[in-house]
Coordinates of C-alpha atoms and ligand atoms in Angstrom, one line a residue:
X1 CA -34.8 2.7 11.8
X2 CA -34.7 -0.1 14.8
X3 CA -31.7 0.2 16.7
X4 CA -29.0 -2.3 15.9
X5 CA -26.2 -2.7 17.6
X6 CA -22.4 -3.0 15.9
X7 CA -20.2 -6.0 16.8
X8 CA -17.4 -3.3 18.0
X9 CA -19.6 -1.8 20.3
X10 CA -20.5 -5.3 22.3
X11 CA -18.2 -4.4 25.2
X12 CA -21.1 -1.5 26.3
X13 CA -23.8 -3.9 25.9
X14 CA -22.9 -7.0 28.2
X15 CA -25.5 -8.5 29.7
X16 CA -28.0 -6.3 27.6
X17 CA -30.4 -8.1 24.5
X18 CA -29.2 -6.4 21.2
X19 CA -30.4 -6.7 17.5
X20 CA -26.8 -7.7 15.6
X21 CA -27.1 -7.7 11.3
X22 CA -24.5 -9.1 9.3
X23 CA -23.2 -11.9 7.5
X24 CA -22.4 -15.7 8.5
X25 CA -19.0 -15.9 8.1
X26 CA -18.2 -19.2 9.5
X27 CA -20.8 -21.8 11.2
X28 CA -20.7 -25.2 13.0
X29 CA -24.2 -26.1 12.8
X30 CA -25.7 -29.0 15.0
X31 CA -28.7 -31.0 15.9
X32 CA -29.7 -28.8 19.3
X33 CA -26.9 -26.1 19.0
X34 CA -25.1 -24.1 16.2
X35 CA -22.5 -22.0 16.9
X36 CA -22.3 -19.5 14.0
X37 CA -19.7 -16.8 13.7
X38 CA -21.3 -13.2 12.3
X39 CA -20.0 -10.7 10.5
X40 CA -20.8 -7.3 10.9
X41 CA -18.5 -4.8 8.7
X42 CA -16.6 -3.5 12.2
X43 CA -15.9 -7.0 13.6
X44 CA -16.6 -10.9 14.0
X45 CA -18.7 -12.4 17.2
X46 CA -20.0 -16.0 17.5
X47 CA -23.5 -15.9 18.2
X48 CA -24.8 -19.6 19.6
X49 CA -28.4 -20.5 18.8
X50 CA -29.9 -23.5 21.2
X51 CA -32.3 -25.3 19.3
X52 CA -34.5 -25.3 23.1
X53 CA -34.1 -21.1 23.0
X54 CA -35.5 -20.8 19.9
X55 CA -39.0 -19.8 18.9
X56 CA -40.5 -22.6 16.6
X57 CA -39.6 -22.2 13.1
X58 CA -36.1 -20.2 13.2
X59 CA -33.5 -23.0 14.3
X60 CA -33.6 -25.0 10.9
X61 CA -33.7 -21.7 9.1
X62 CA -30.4 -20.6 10.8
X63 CA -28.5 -23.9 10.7
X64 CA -28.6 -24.6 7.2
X65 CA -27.4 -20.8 6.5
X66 CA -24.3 -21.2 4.1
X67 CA -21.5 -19.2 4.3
X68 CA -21.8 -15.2 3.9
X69 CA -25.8 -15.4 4.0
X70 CA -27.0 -12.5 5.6
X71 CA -29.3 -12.4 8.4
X72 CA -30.6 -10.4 11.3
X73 CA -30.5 -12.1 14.9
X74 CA -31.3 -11.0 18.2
X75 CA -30.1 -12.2 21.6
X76 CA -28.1 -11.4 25.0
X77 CA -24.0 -10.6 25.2
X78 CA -21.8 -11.9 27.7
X79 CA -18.3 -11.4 27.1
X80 CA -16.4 -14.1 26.7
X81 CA -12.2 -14.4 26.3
X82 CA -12.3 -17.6 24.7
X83 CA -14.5 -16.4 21.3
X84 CA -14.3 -14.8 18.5
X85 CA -14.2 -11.1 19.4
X86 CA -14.5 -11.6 22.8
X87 CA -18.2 -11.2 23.4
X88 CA -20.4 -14.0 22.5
X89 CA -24.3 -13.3 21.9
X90 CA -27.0 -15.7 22.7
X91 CA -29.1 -16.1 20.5
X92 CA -33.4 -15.5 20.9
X93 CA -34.1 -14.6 17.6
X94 CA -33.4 -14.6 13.8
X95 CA -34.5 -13.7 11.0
X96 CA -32.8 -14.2 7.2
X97 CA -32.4 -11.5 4.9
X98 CA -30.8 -13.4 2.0
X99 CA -29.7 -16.9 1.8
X100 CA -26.4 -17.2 -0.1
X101 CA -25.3 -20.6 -1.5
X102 CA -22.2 -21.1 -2.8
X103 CA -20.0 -18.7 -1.8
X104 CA -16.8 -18.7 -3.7
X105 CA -14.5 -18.0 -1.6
X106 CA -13.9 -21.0 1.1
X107 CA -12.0 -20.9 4.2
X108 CA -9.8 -23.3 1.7
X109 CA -6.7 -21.6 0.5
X110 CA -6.9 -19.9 -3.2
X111 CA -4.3 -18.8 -5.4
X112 CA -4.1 -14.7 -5.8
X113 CA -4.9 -15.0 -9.0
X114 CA -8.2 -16.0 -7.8
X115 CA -8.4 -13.9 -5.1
X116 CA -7.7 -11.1 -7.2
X117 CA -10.6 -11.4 -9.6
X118 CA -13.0 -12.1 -6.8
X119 CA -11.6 -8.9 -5.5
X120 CA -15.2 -8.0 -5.0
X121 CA -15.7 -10.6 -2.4
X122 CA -12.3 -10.7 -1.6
X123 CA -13.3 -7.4 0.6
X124 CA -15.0 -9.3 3.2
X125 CA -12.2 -11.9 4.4
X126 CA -10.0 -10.8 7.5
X127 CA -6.3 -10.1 5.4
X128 CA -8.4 -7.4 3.1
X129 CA -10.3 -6.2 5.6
X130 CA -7.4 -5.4 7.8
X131 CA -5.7 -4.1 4.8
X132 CA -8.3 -1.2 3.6
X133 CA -8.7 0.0 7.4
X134 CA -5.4 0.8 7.5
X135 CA -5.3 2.4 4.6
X136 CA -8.4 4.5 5.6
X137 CA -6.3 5.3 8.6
X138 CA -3.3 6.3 6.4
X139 CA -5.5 8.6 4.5
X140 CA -7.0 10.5 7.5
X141 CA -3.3 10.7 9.3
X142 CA -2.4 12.2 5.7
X143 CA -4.9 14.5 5.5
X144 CA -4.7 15.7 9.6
X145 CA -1.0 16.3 9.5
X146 CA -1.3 18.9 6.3
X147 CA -4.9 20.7 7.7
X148 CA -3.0 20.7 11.6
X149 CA 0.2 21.9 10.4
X150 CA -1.3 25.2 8.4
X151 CA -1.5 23.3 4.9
X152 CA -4.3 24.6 2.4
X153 CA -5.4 22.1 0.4
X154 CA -5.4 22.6 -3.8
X155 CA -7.4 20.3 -5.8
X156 CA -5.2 20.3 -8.8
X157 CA -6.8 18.9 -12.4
X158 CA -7.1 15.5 -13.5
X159 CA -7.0 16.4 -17.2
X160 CA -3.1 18.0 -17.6
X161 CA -2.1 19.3 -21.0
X162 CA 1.9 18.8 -20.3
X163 CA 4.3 16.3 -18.7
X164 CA 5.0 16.4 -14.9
X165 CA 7.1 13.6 -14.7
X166 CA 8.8 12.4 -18.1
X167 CA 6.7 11.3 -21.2
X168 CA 6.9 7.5 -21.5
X169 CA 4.5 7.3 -18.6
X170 CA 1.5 9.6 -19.8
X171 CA -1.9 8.2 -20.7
X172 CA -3.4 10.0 -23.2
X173 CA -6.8 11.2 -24.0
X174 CA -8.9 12.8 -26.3
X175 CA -10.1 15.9 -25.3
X176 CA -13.2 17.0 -27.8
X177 CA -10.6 16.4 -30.7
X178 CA -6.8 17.5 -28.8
X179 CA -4.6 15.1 -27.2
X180 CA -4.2 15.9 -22.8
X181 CA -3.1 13.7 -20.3
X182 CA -3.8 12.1 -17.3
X183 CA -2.2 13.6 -14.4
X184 CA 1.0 12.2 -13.1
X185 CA 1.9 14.5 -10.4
X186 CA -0.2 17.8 -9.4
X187 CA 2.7 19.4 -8.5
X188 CA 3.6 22.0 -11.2
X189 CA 0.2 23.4 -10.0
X190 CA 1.2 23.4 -6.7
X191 CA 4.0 25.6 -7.4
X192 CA 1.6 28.2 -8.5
X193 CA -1.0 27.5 -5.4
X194 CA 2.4 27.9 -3.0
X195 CA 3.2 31.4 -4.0
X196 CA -0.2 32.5 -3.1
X197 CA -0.7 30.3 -0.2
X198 CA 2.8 29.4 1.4
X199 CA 1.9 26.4 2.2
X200 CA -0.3 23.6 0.1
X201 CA -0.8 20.6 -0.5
X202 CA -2.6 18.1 -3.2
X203 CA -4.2 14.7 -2.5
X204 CA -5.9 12.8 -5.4
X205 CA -5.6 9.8 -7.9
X206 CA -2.2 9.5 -10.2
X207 CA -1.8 8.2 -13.2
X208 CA 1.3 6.8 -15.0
X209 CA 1.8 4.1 -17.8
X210 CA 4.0 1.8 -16.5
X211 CA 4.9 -1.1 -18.6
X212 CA 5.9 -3.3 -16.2
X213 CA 4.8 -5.3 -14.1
X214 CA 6.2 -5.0 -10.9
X215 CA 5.2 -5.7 -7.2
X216 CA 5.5 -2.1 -6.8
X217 CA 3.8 -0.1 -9.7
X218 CA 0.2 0.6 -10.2
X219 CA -1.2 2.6 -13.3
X220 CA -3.2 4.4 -10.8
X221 CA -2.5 5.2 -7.3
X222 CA -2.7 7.9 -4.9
X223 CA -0.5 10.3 -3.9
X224 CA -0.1 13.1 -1.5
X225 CA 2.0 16.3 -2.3
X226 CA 2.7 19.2 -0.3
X227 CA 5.0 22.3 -1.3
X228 CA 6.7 24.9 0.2
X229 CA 7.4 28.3 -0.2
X230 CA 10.6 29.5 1.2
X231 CA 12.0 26.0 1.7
X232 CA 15.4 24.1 1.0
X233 CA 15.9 20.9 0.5
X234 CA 16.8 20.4 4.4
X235 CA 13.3 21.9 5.4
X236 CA 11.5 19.1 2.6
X237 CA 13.8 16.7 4.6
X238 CA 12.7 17.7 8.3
X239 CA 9.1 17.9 7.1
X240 CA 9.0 14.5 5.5
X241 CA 10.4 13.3 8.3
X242 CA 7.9 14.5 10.5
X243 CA 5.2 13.3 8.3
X244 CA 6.2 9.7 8.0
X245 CA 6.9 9.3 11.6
X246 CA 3.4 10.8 12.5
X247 CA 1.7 8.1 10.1
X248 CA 3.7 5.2 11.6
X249 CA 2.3 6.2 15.5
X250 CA -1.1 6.6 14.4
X251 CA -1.0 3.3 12.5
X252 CA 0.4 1.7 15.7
X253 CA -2.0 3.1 18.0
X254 CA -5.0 2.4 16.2
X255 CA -4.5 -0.8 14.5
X256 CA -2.0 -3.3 16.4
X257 CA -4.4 -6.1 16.8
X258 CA -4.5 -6.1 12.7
X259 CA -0.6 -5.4 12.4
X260 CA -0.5 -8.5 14.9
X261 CA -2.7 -10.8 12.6
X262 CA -1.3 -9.4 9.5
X263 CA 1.9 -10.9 11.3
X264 CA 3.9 -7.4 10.8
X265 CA 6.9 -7.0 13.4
X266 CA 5.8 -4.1 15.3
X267 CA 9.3 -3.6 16.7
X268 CA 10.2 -2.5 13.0
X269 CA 7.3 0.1 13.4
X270 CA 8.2 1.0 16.5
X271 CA 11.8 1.9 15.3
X272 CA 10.2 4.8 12.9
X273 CA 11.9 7.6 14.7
X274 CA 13.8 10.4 14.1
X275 CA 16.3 11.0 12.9
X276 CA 16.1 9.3 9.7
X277 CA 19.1 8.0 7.9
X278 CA 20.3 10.6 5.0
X279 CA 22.9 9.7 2.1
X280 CA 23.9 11.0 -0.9
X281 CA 23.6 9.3 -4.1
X282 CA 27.1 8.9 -4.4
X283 CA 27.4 7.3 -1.0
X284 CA 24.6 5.1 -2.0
X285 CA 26.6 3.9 -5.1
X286 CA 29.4 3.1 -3.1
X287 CA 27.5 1.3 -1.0
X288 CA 26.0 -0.9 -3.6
X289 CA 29.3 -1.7 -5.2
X290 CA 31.0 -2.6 -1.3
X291 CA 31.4 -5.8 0.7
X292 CA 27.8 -5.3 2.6
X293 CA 25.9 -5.3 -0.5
X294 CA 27.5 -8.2 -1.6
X295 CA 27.5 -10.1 1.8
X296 CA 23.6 -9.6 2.0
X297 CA 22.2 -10.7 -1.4
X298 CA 25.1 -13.8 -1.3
X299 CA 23.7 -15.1 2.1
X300 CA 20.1 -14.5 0.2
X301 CA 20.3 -16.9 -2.0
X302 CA 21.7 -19.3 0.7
X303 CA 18.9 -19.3 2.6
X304 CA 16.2 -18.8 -0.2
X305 CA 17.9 -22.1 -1.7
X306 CA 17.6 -23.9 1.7
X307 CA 13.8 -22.7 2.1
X308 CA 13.1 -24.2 -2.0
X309 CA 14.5 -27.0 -1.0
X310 CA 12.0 -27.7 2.1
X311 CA 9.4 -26.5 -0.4
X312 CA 9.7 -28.9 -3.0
X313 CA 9.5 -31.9 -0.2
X314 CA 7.1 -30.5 1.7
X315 CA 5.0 -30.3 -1.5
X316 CA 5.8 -33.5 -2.7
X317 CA 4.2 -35.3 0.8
X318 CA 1.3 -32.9 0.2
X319 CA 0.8 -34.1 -3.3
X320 CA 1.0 -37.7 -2.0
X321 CA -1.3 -36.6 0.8
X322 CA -4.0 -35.2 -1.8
X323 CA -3.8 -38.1 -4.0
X324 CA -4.2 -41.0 -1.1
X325 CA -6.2 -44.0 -0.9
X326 CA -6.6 -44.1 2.6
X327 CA -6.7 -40.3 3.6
X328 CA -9.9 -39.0 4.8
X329 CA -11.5 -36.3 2.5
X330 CA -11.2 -33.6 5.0
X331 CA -7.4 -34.5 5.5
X332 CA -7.0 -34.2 1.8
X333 CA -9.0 -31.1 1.3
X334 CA -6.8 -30.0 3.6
X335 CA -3.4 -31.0 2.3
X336 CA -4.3 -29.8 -1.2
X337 CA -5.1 -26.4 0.5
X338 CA -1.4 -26.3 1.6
X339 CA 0.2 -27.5 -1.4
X340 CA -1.3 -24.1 -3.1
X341 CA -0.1 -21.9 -0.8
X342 CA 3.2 -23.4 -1.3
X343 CA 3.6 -23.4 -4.8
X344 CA 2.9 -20.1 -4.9
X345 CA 5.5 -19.3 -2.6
X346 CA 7.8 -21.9 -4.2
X347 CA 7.5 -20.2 -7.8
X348 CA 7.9 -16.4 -6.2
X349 CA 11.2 -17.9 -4.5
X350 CA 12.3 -19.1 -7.7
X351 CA 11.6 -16.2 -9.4
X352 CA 13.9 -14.4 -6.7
X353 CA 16.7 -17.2 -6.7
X354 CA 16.9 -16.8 -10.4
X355 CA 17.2 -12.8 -10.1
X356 CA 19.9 -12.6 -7.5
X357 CA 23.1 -13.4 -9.8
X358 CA 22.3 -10.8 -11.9
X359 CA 21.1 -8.0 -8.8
X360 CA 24.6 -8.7 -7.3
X361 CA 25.8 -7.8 -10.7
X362 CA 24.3 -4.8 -10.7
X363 CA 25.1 -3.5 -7.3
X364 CA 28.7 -5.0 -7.7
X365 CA 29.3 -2.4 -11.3
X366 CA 27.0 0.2 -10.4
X367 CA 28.4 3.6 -11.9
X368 CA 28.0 7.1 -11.3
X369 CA 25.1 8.2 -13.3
X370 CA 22.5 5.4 -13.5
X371 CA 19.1 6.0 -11.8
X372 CA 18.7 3.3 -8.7
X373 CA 16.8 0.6 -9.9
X374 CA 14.3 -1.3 -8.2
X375 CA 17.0 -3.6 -6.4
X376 CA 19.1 -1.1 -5.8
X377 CA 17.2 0.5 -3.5
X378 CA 15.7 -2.7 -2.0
X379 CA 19.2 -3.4 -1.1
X380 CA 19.9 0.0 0.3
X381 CA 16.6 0.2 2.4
X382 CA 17.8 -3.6 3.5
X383 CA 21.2 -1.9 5.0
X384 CA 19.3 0.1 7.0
X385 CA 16.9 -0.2 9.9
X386 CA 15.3 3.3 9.9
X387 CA 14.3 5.1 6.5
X388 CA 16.2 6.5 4.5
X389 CA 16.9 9.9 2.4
X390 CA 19.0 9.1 -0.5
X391 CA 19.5 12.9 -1.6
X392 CA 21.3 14.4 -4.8
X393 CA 21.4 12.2 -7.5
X394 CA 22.6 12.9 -11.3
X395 CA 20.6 15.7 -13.2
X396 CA 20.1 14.3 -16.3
X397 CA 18.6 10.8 -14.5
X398 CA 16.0 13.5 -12.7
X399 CA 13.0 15.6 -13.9
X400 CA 13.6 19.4 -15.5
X401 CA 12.0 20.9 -12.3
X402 CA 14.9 20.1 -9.9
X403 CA 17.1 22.3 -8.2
X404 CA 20.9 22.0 -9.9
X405 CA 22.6 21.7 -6.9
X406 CA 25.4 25.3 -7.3
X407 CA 28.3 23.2 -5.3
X408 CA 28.3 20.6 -8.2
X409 CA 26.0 21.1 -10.9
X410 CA 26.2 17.6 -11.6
X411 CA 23.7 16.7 -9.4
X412 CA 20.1 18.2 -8.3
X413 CA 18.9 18.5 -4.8
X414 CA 16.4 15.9 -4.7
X415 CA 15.9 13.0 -2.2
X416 CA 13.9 9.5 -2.7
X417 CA 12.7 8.2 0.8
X418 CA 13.2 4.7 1.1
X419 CA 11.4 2.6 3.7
X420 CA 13.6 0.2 6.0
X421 CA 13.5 -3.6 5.4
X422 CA 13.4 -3.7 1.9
X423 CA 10.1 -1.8 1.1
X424 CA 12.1 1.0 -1.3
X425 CA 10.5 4.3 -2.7
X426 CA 8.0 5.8 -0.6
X427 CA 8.4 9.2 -1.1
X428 CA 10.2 11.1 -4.3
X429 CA 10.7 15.1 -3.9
X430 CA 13.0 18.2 -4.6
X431 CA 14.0 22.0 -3.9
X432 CA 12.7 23.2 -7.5
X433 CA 14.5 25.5 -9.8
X434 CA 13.8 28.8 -8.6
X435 CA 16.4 31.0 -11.8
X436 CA 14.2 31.4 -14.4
X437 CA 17.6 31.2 -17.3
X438 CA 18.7 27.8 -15.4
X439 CA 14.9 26.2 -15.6
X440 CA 14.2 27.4 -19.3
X441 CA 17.4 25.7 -20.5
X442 CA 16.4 22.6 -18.9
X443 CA 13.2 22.6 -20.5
X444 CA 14.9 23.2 -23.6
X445 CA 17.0 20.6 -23.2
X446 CA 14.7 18.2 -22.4
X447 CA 13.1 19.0 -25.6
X448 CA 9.8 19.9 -23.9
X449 CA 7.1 22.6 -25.7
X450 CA 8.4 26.0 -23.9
X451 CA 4.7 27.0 -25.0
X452 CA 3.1 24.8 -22.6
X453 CA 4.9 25.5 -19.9
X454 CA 4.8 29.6 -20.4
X455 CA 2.9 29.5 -16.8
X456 CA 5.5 27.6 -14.9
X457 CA 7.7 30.2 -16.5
X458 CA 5.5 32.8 -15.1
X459 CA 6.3 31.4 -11.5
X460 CA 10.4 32.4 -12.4
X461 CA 8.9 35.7 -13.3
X462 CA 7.3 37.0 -10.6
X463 CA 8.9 37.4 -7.1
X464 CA 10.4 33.6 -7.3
X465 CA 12.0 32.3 -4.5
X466 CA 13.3 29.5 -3.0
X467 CA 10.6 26.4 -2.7
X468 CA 10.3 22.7 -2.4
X469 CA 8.1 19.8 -2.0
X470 CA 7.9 15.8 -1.8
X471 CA 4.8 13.3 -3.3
X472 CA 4.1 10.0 -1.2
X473 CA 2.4 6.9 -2.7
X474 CA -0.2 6.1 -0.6
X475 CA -0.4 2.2 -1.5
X476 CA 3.6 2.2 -1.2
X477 CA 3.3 3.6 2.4
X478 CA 0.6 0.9 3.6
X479 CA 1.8 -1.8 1.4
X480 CA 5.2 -1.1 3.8
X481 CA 3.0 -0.6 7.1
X482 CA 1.4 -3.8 6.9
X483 CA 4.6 -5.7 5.9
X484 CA 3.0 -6.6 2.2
X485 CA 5.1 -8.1 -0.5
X486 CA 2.9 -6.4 -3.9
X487 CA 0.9 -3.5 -4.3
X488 CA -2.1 -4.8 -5.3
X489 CA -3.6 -5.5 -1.9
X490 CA -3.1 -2.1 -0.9
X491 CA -5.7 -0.2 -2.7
X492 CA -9.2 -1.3 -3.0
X493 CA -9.2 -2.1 -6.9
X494 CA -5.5 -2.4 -8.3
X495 CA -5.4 -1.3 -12.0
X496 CA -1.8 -3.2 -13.3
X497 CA -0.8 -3.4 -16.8
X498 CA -3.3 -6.3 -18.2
X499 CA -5.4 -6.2 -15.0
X500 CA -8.6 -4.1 -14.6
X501 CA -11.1 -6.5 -13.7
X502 CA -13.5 -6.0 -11.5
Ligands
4AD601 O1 9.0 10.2 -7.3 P1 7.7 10.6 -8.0 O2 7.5 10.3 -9.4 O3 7.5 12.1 -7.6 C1 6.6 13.0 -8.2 O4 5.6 12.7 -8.8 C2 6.8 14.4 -7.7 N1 6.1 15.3 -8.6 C3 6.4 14.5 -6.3 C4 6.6 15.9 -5.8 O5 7.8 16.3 -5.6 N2 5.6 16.7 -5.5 O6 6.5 9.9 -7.2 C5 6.3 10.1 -5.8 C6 5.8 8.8 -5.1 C7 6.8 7.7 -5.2 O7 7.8 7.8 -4.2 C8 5.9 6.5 -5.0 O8 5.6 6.3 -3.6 C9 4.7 6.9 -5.7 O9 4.7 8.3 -5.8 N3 4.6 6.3 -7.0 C10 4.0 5.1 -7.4 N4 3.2 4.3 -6.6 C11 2.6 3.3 -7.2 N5 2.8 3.0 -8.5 C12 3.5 3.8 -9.3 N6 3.6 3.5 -10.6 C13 4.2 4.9 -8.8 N7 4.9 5.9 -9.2 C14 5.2 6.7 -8.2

């Protein structure tokens, strides 16, 4: 194969003639000189093409190329602060693989709804692009801190025959003629894989029903779940703490310049230390129900109603913009671009002006025994600046595998993780139920078929002891990294409830 040279690698090239291939992504063509912006896959450099440089033939070739044609060009780099990249490549030859017309996507704004079903092409604009990098990131920092820290990985099965995690959210499936499931956790296999290993952990797709449709559920997502053997619920603590805190380092060294563009605080980031904050439920109610709770989602709508109103006149000059007589096309292109953006943001704010009554509500009678609901913990994580543990919550709001707590059997020794600044869940996990009497009667009554879970029984039987493990969503985790509002952008293609195209 010729040798050709990727954008990122420019800096070791300077002054040298390369062979660049990619994509136009942007271009200001011109009668002598066309300054076109390429697209590589590992970054963006403006390549100029002097109608006097060029051999006969190529120039008109290269200036009518609309956007995300792909080409093949040749020239000298010189680096260069001011463009693109920082390298700029002059341009001696070209060549065009495939002329694309058309393109969809225009450096216009679209709605998401748009975006979304071009996610496809999507892929190739700078927010995505960003996006999925990090996430690859997040993946191998996942994946290093388990194999470096004496972790064996267990693939556990797709195809489950029981509940993990409670039965409204199982898919089912036909297996030659018998009902299974898809996988919601891996973890009751984990178990198993800990008391021959010590230490495991599972990595692999997830699948749960969820109804609705919320800015933080998928149907499928990823998830990462390590387990312990020998561990209390302090050691699950120290390790997820550990954990977290070595994702948000390597996501700050390697990718600032994307957390910059994606316009996350990296101060936020930065705070990631330990210790992390840990409550108990019960605090965590009381917390909800007092004065700060209140204070926070009060001076909420205060400002959300002052932003809606700079919204609605903003978008009403825009409209008027659009619709002019006298306003050149470009201007009006432009103002209609704006207007989209800010209806969408106008009918999100809305949506949360409308909700805020009712989540003071809720935090204001919150009572001992409800499961934290989604504002809830946005509220909770809002309080803080640091994760948080929220630990011990009510048995019967938990799953059957969680360890009743002996100083107040109330309660199981479990923990959610939320992320600071409103994010929520990022992590859910427990010490297990090591007593074989004490986890049979809670399988019993949760009504669940003792038959199928005979092996998990086995676990109790033979030389049980003390163990413990956590599960983090992989697109909750970069969805907070990168400061995103929904889920969706987080993971290449988002399957929602009523959403599985492309
Ligand atoms: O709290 P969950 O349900 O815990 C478990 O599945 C345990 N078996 C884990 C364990 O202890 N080994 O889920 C763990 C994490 C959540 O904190 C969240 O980050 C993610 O998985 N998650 C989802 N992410 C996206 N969409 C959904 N519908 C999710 N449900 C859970």
């Amino acid at each position: 194969m010729e040798t050709v040279t990727a954008i990122r690698q420019l800096c070791d090239h300077v002054g040298q003639t390369v062979r660049l291939r990619g994509w136009v992504y942007h271009s200001r063509p011109g009668g002598k000189i066309t300054f076109l912006v390429l697209r590589d896959g590992t970054g963006l450099c403006q390549c100029v093409i002097e109608k006097n440089d060029a051999s006969a033939g190529f120039y008109d070739d290269i200036k009518r190329l609309a956007q995300e044609s792909s080409l093949e060009v040749t020239g000298t780099v010189s680096a260069d602060e001011r463009s693109t990249g920082g390298f700029e490549v002059r341009v001696s030859d070209a060549r065009v693989i495939h002329p694309a017309r058309d393109y969809p996507i225009t450096p216009k704004a679209h709605g998401i709804e748009f975006l979304m079903k071009h996610r496809h092409l999507w892929f190739r604009s700078k927010r995505p692009w960003h996006v999925l990098r990090i996430r690859s990131t997040v993946v191998d920092q996942i994946r290093r801190f388990f194999n470096d820290n004496g972790y064996v990985l267990i693939d556990t099965p797709i195809f489950a025959p029981a509940a993990g995690e409670g039965s409204q959210t199982l898919f089912k499936v036909d297996y030659f003629g018998e009902e299974v499931y898809l996988a919601q956790t891996g973890q009751l296999y984990l178990e198993a894989a800990c008391m021959a290993h010590g230490k495991v952990y599972c990595f692999g797709p997830t699948f749960r029903a969820e109804k609705s449709k919320t800015r933080r559920h998928l149907t499928e997502f990823w998830m990462v779940e390590p387990e312990i053997a020998f561990a209390s619920l302090d050691d699950v603590l120290n390790v997820a703490e550990d954990f977290i805190c070595s994702i948000a380092e390597r996501v700050l060294r390697d990718h600032r310049d994307e957390l910059v563009e994606l316009g996350r605080n990296l101060e936020d980031l930065q705070a990631i230390k330990k210790p992390f904050y840990r409550v108990t439920y019960s605090q965590a109610a009381e917390l909800l129900r007092g004065p700060k709770s209140k204070a926070l989602l009060e001076s909420d709508l205060k400002e959300k109603s002052i932003r809606l109103g700079e919204l609605d006149q903003r978008i009403t000059d825009l409209e008027s913009t659009a619709k002019s007589g006298s306003a050149s096309q470009w201007a009006k292109d432009k103002a209609a671009a704006e207007a989209i953006e800010l209806r969408e943001e106008r009918s999100e704010l809305q949506e949360q002006i409308g909700n805020i009554p009712h989540h003071i509500e809720l935090a204001q009678n919150f009572e001992w025994g409800g499961d934290l609901g989604g504002s809830d913990e946005t509220i909770i994580s809002r309080l803080h600046d640091r994760p948080v543990f929220v630990t011990h919550y009510p048995k019967h709001c938990k799953a059957f595998y969680m360890r009743e707590d002996r100083s107040d059997e109330r309660v199981v020794e479990n923990f959610d993780l939320l992320a600071p600044q409103g994010f929520g869940e990022i992590i859910g996990g427990s010490a297990r139920e090591e007593d074989y009497d004490r986890l049979l009667a809670r399988i019993n009554h949760e009504h669940l078929p003792q038959a199928d879970y005979e092996w998990y029984l086995d676990l109790r039987r033979y030389g049980s002891v003390p163990h413990g493990g956590f599960g983090l969503g992989v697109e909750r985790t970069v969805a907070w990294l990168c400061g995103l509002k929904h889920i969706r952008e987080t993971i290449p293609y988002p399957r929602m409830m009523g959403k599985f195209y492309p």
